[in-house]
GROMACS .gro file of C-alpha atoms in nm:
model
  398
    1UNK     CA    1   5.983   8.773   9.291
    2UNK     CA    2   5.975   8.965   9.592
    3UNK     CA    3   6.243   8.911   9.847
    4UNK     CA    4   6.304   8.930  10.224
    5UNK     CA    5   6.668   9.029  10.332
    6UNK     CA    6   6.774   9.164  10.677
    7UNK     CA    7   6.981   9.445  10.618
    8UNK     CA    8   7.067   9.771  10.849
    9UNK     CA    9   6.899  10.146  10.741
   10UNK     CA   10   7.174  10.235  10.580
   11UNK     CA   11   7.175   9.958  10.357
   12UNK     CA   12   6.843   9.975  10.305
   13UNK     CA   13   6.896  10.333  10.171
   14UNK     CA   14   7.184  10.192   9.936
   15UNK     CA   15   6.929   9.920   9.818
   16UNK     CA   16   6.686  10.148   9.722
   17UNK     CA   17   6.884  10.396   9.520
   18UNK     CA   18   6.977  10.091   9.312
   19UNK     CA   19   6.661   9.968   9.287
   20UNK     CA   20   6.584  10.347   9.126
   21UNK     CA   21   6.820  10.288   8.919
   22UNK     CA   22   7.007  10.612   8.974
   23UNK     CA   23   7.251  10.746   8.728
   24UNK     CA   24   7.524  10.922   8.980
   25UNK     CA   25   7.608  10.933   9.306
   26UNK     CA   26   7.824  11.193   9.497
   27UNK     CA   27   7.938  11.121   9.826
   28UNK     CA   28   8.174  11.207  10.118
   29UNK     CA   29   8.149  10.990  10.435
   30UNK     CA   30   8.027  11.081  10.779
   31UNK     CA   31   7.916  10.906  11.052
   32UNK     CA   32   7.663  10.748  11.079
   33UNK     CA   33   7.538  10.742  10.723
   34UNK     CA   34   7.921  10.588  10.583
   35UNK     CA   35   7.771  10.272  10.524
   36UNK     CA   36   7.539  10.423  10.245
   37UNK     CA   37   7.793  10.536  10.021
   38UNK     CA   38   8.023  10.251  10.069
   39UNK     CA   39   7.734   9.980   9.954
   40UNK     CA   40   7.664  10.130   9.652
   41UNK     CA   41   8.077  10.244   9.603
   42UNK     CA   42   8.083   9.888   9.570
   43UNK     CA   43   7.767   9.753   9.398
   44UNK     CA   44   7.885  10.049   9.107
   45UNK     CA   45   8.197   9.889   9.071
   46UNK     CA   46   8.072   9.539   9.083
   47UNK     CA   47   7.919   9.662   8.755
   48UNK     CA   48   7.561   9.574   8.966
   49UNK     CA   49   7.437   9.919   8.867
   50UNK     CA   50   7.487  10.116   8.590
   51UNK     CA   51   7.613  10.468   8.741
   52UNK     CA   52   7.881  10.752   8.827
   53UNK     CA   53   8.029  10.711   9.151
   54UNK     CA   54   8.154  11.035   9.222
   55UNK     CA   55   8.416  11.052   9.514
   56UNK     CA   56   8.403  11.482   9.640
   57UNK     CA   57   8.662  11.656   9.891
   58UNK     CA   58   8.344  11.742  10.104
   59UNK     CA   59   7.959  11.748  10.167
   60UNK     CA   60   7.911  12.117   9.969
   61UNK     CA   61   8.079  11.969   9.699
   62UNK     CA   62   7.880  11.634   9.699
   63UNK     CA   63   7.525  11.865   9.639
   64UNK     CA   64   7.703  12.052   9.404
   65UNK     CA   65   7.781  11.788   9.189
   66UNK     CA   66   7.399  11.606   9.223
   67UNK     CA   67   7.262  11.982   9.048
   68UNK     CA   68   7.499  11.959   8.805
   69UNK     CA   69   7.372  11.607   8.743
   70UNK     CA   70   7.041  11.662   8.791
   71UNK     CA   71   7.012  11.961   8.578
   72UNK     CA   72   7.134  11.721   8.254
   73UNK     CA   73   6.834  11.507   8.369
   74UNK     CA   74   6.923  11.182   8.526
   75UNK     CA   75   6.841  11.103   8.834
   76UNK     CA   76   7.086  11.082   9.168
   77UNK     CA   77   7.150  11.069   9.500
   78UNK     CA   78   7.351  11.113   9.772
   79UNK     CA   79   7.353  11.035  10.220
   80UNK     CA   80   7.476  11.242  10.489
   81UNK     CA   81   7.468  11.361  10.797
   82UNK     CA   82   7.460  11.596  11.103
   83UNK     CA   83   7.775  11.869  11.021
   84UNK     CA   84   7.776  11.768  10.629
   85UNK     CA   85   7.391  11.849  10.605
   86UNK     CA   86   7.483  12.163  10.755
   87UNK     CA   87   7.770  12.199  10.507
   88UNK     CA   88   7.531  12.161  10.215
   89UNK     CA   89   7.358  12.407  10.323
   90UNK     CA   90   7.344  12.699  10.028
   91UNK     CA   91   7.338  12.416   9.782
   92UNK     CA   92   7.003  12.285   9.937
   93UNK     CA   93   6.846  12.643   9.854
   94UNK     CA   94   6.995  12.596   9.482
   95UNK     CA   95   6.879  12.230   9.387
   96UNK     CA   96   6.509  12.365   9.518
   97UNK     CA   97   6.485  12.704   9.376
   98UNK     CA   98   6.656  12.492   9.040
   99UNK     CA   99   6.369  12.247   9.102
  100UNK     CA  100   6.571  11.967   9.034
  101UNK     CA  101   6.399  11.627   9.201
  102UNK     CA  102   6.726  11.475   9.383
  103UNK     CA  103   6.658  11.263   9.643
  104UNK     CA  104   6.871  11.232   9.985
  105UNK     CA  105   6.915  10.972  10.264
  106UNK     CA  106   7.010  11.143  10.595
  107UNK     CA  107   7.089  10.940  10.893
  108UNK     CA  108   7.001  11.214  11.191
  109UNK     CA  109   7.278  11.287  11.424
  110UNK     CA  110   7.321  11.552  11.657
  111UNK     CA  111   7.489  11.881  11.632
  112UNK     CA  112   7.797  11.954  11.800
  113UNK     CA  113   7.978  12.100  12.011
  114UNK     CA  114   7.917  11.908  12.240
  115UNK     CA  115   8.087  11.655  11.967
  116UNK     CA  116   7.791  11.370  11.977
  117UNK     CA  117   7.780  11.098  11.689
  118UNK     CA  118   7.357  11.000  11.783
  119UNK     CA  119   7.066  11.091  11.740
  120UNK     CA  120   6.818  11.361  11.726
  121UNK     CA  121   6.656  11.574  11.455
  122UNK     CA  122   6.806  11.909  11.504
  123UNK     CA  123   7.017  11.847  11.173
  124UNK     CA  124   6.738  11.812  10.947
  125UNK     CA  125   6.488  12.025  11.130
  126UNK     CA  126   6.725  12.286  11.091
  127UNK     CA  127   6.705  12.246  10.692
  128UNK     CA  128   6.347  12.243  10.713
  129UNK     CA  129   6.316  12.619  10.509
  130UNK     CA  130   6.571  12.528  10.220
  131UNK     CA  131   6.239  12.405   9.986
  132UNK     CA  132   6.329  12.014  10.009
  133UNK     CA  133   6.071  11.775  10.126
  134UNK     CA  134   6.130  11.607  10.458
  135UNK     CA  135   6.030  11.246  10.530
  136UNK     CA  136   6.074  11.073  10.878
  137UNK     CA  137   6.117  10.699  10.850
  138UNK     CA  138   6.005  10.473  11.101
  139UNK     CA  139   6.174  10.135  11.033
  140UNK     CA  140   6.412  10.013  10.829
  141UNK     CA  141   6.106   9.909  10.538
  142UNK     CA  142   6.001  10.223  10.564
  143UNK     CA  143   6.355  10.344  10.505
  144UNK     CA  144   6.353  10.164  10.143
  145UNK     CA  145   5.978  10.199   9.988
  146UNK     CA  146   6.017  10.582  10.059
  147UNK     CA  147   6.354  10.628   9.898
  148UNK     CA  148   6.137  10.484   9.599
  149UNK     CA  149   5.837  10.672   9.658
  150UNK     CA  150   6.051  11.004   9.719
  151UNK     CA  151   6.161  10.981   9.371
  152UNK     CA  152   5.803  10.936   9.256
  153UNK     CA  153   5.696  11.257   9.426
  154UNK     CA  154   5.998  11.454   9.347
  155UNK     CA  155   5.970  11.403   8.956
  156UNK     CA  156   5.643  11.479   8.958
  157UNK     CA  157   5.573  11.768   8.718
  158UNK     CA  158   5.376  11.912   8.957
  159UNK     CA  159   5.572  11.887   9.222
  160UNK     CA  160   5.999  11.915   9.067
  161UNK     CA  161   6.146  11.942   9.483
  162UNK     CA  162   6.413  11.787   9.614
  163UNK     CA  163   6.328  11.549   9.902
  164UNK     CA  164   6.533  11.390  10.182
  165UNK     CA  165   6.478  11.075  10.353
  166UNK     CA  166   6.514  11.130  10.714
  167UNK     CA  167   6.616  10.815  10.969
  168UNK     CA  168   6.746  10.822  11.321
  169UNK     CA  169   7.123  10.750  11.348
  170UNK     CA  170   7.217  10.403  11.471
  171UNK     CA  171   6.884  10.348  11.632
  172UNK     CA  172   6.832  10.271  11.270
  173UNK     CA  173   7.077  10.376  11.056
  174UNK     CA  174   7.306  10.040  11.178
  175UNK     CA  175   7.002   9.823  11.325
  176UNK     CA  176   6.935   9.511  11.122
  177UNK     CA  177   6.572   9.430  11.071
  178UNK     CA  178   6.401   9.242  10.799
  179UNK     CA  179   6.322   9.456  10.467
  180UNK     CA  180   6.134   9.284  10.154
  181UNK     CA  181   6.301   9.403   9.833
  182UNK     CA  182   6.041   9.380   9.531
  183UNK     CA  183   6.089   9.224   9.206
  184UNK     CA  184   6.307   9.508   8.986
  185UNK     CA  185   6.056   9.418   8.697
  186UNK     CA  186   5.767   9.583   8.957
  187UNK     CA  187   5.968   9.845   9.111
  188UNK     CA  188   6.025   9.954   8.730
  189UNK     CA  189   5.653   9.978   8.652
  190UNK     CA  190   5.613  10.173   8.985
  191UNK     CA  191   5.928  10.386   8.898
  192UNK     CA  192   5.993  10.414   8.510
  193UNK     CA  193   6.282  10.645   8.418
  194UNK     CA  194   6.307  11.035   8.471
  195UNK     CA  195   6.139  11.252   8.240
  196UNK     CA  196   6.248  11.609   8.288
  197UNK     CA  197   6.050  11.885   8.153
  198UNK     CA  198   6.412  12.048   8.092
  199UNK     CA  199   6.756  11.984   8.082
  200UNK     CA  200   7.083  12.084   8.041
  201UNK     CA  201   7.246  11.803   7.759
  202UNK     CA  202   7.148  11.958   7.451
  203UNK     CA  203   7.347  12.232   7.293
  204UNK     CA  204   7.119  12.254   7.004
  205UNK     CA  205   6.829  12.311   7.255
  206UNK     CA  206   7.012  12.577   7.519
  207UNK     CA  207   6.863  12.637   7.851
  208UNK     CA  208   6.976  12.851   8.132
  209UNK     CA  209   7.005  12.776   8.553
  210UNK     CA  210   7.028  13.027   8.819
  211UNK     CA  211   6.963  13.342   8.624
  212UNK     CA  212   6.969  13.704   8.775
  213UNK     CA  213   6.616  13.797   8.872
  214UNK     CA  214   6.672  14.171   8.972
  215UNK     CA  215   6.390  14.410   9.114
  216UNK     CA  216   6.238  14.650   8.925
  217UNK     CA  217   6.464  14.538   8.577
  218UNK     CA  218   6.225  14.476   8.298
  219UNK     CA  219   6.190  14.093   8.211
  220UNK     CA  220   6.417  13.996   8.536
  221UNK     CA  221   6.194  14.073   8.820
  222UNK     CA  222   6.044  13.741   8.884
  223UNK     CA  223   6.206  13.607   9.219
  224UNK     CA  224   5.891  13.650   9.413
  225UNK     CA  225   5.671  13.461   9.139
  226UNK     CA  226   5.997  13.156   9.162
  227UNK     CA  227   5.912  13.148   9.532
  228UNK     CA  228   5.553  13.121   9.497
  229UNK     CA  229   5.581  12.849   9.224
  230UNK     CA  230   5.751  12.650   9.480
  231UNK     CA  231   5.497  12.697   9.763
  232UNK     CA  232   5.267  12.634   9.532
  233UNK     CA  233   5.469  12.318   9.400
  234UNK     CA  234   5.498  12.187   9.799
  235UNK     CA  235   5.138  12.226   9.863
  236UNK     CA  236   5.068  12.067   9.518
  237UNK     CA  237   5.293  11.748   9.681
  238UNK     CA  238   5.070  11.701   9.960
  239UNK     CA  239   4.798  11.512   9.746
  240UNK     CA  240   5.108  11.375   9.511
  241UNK     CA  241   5.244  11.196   9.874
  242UNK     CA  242   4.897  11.044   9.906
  243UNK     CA  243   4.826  10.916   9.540
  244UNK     CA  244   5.178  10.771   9.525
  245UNK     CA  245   5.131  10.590   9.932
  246UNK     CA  246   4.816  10.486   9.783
  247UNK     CA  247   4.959  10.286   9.411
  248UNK     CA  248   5.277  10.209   9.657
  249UNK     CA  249   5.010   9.990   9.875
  250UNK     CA  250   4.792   9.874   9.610
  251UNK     CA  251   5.143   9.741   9.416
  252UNK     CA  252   5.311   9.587   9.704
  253UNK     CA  253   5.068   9.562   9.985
  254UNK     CA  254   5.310   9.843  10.208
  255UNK     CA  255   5.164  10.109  10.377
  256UNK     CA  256   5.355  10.334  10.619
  257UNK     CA  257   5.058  10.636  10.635
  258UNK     CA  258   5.081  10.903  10.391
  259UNK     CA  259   5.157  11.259  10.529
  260UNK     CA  260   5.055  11.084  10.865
  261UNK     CA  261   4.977  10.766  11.010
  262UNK     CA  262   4.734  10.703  11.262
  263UNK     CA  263   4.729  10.412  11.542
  264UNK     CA  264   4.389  10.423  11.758
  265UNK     CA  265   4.319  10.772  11.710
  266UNK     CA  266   3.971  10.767  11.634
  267UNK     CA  267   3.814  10.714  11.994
  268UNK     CA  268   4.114  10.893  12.186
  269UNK     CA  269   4.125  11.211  12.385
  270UNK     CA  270   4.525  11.235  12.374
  271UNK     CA  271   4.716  11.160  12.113
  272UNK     CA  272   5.130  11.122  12.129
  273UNK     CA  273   5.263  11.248  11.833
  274UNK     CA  274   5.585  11.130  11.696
  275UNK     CA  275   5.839  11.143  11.431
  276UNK     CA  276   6.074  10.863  11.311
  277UNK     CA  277   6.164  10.543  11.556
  278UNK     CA  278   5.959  10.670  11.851
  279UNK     CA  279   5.679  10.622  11.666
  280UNK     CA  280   5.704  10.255  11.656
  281UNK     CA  281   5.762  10.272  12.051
  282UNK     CA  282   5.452  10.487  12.083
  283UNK     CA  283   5.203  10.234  11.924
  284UNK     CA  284   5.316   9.960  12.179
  285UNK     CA  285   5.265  10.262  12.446
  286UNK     CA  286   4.938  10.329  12.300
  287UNK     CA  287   4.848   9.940  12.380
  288UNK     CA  288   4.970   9.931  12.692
  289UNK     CA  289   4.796  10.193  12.857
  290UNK     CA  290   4.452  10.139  12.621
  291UNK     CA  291   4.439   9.823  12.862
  292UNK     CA  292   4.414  10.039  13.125
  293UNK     CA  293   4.164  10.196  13.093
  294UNK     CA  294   4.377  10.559  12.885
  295UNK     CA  295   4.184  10.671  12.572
  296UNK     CA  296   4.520  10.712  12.419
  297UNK     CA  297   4.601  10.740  12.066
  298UNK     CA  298   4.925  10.793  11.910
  299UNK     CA  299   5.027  11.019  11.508
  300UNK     CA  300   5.335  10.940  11.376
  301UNK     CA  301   5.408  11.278  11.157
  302UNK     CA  302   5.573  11.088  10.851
  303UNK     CA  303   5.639  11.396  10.666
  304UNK     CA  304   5.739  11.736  10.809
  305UNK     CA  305   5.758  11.927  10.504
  306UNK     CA  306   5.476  12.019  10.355
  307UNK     CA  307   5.392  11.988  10.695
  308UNK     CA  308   5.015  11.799  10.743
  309UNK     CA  309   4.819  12.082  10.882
  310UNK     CA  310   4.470  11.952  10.740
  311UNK     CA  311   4.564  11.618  10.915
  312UNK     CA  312   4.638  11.783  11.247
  313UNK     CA  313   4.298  12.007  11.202
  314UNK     CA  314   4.064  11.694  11.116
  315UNK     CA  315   4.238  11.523  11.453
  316UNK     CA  316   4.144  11.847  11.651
  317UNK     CA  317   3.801  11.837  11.560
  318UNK     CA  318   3.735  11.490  11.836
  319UNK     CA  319   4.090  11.464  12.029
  320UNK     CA  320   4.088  11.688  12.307
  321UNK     CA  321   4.458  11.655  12.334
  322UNK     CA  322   4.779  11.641  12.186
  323UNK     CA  323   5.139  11.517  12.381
  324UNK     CA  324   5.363  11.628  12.107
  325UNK     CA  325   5.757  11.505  12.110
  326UNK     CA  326   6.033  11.659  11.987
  327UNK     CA  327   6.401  11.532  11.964
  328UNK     CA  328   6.511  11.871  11.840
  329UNK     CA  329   6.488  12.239  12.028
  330UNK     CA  330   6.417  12.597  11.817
  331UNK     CA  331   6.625  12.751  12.069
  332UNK     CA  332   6.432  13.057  12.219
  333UNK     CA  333   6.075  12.909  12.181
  334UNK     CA  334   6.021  12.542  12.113
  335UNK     CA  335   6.046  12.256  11.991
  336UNK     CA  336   5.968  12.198  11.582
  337UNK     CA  337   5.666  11.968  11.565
  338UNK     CA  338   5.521  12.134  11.876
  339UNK     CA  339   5.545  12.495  11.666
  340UNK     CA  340   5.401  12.343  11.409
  341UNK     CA  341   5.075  12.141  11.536
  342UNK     CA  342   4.989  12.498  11.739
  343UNK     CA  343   5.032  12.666  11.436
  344UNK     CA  344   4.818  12.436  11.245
  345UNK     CA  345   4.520  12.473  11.538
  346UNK     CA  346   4.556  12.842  11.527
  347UNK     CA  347   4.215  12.898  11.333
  348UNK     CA  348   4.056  12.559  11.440
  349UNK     CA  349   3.758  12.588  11.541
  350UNK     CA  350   3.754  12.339  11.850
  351UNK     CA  351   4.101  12.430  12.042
  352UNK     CA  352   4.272  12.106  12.183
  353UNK     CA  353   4.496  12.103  12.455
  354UNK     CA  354   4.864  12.092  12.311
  355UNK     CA  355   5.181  12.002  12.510
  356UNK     CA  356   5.548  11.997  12.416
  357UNK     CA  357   5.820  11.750  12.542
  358UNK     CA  358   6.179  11.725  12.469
  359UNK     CA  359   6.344  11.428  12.477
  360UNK     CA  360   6.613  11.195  12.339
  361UNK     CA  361   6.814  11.459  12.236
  362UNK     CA  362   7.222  11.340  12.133
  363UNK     CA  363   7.051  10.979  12.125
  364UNK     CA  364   6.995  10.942  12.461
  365UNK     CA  365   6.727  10.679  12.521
  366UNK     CA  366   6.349  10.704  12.477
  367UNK     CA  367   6.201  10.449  12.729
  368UNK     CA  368   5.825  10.361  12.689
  369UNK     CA  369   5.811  10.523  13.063
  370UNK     CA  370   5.894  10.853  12.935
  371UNK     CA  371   5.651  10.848  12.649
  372UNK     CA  372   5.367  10.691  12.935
  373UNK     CA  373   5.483  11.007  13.171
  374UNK     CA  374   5.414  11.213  12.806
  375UNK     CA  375   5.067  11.125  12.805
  376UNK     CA  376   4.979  11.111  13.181
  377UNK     CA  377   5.081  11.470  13.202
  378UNK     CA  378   4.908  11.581  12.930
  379UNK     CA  379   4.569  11.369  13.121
  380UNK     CA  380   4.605  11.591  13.385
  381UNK     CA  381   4.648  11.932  13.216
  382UNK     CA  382   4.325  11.799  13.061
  383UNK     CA  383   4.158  11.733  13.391
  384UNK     CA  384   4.267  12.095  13.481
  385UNK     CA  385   4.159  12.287  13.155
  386UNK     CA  386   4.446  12.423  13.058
  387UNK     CA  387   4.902  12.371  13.027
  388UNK     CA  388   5.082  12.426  13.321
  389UNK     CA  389   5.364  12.433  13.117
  390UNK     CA  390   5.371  12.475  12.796
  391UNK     CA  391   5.671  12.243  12.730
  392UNK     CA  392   5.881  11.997  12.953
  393UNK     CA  393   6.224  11.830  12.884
  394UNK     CA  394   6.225  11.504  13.002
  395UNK     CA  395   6.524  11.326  13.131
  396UNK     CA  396   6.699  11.596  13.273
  397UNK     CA  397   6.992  11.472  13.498
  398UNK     CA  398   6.922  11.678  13.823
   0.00000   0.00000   0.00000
């Protein structure tokens, strides 16, 4: 029987990896994902789930271990954040090009210097080219079906990537809200055990990891076909991210969108798009100035990589607008999700007005205002035809 808890993100996140039963976790603390590691630390050695809790001198080390574990075939998991996502770094490249289906929580945090323990996205966004999957939580719910569903996707034959689970630090990384935990009997029929198509725990059977693929050497030139395969594997996820959202609802009556979700989009001329807790904050801005008369709509972009072009391109075709937020900067052009919506309109037919704002970075606060200024300034760049300015940072201290 299903059952209602209130528990912070991070917990959440902890929950879930038990509730996928995973085999081992590697870990090395950081704020503000700690609390992750240290739940399950201590439902392993309460003998509440049957696994390797593996204690590592850093965050390198902590990936390292998960590909030697995954490549064996059971499934794992680790958290971070911030500076130890960036510390992972060349072993996010191997577990993808390895195509080994491990599944990360990262509470986002800011990038120092200046040293800053809140959030913003610029530590995930700046993974976003290692080959791992990218999903932006909105609550704390959302936090725990997609840790399940992440696995789902990831083990996919089809699909064999790596995925992270992306939620904003402390807004709700170490926020307690309500989160209903289904039956382990269901979450087993939605989630039976990995499967690998190949593994590394059979000396009888020998495979090999990682070998040299060299140009122009007979029967070792096949890097660019490996990077292919995985394009091909990330746009193959896109419909695996909708069939699994899709059994997810019909099994537990949860739906968070799929690669999207969209909140009164279908008779609006500007739509606010979002990623992670803003996009809770947008629908309520969405309400508010619907009563007044706005044809306002508001996209939460649930998953970043594969990014939803198609979803962005069927918006375009009646929105004459998009306010797109970022809480991360591409230093030199612009923010991430802007980039990526104008890329994704580049051969639309109909050409929607798109706008970029920056806000919230370090975890400074969103307030509904600032996404309401969002969308009036993106009404009157409508009015006028065209961007006056094609991105603002809002917030600035003068």
């Amino acid at each position: 029987m299903a059952e209602v808890i209130l528990t912070t993100g991070n917990h959440a996140a902890a929950y879930a990896a038990k509730a996928a039963k995973v085999r081992v976790i590697a870990a090395y603390p950081i704020t503000p994902q700690s609390p992750t590691v240290e739940e399950l630390s201590e439902i392993v050695e309460k003998g509440e789930l049957k696994a390797e809790f593996i204690c590592v001198e850093s965050e390198h080390t902590a990936m390292s271990a998960l590909i030697g574990a995954s490549a064996t075939g059971v499934r794992t998991f680790t958290a971070t954040s911030s500076h130890g996502l960036a510390l992972m770094h060349e072993m996010l490249h191997w577990a993808a090009g390895a195509r080994l289906p491990i599944v990360m929580y990262v509470a986002n945090r800011a990038l120092a210097p200046p040293w800053n323990i809140w959030c913003d996205h610029q530590d995930t966004i700046s993974q976003r080219d290692t080959g791992w999957m990218q999903f932006y939580a909105e609550n704390n719910q959302e936090i725990f079906d997609t840790v399940l569903m992440a696995y789902k996707i990831a083990e996919d034959k089809e699909v064999l990537l790596p995925a992270m689970v992306c939620a904003d630090g402390f807004t709700l990384s170490h926020m307690t809200l309500p989160v209903e935990i289904p039956d382990q009997k269901d979450i087993d029929d939605f989630l039976p055990p990995y499967e690998p198509p190949f593994k590394l725990d059979d000396p009888d059977n020998p495979v090999t990891h990682g070998n040299p693929a060299m140009p122009n050497v007979p029967f070792s030139d096949w890097y660019t076909e490996y990077r292919f395969l995985m394009e091909e594997s990330m746009n193959k996820a896109k419909e695996k991210i909708k069939e699994v959202c899709g059994e997810f609802k019909r099994r537990f009556g949860k739906f968070h969108g799929d690669l999207v979700e969209k909140y009164r989009c279908d008779d609006a001329e500007v739509v606010l798009v979002c990623m992670g807790s803003l996009a809770a904050q947008a629908k309520d801005v969405v309400d508010d100035m619907r009563d007044e008369g706005y044809s306002v709509g508001a996209l939460k972009l649930r998953v970043f990589r594969p990014f939803p072009a198609e979803e962005i391109q069927e918006l375009a075709k009646y929105v004459k607008a998009f306010a797109v937020i970022d809480r991360n900067m591409s230093f030199g052009h612009e923010g991430a999700a802007l980039m990526e919506v104008k890329a994704a309109l580049c051969d639309a037919t109909e050409r929607p007005i798109v706008k970029g704002y920056v806000m919230g970075l370090g975890g400074r606060d969103v307030m509904p205002s600032e996404q309401r200024l969002a969308v009036q300034e993106t009404f009157k760049d409508l009015e006028r035809g065209r961007v006056e300015k094609k991105i603002e940072w809002i917030g600035l201290r003068t």
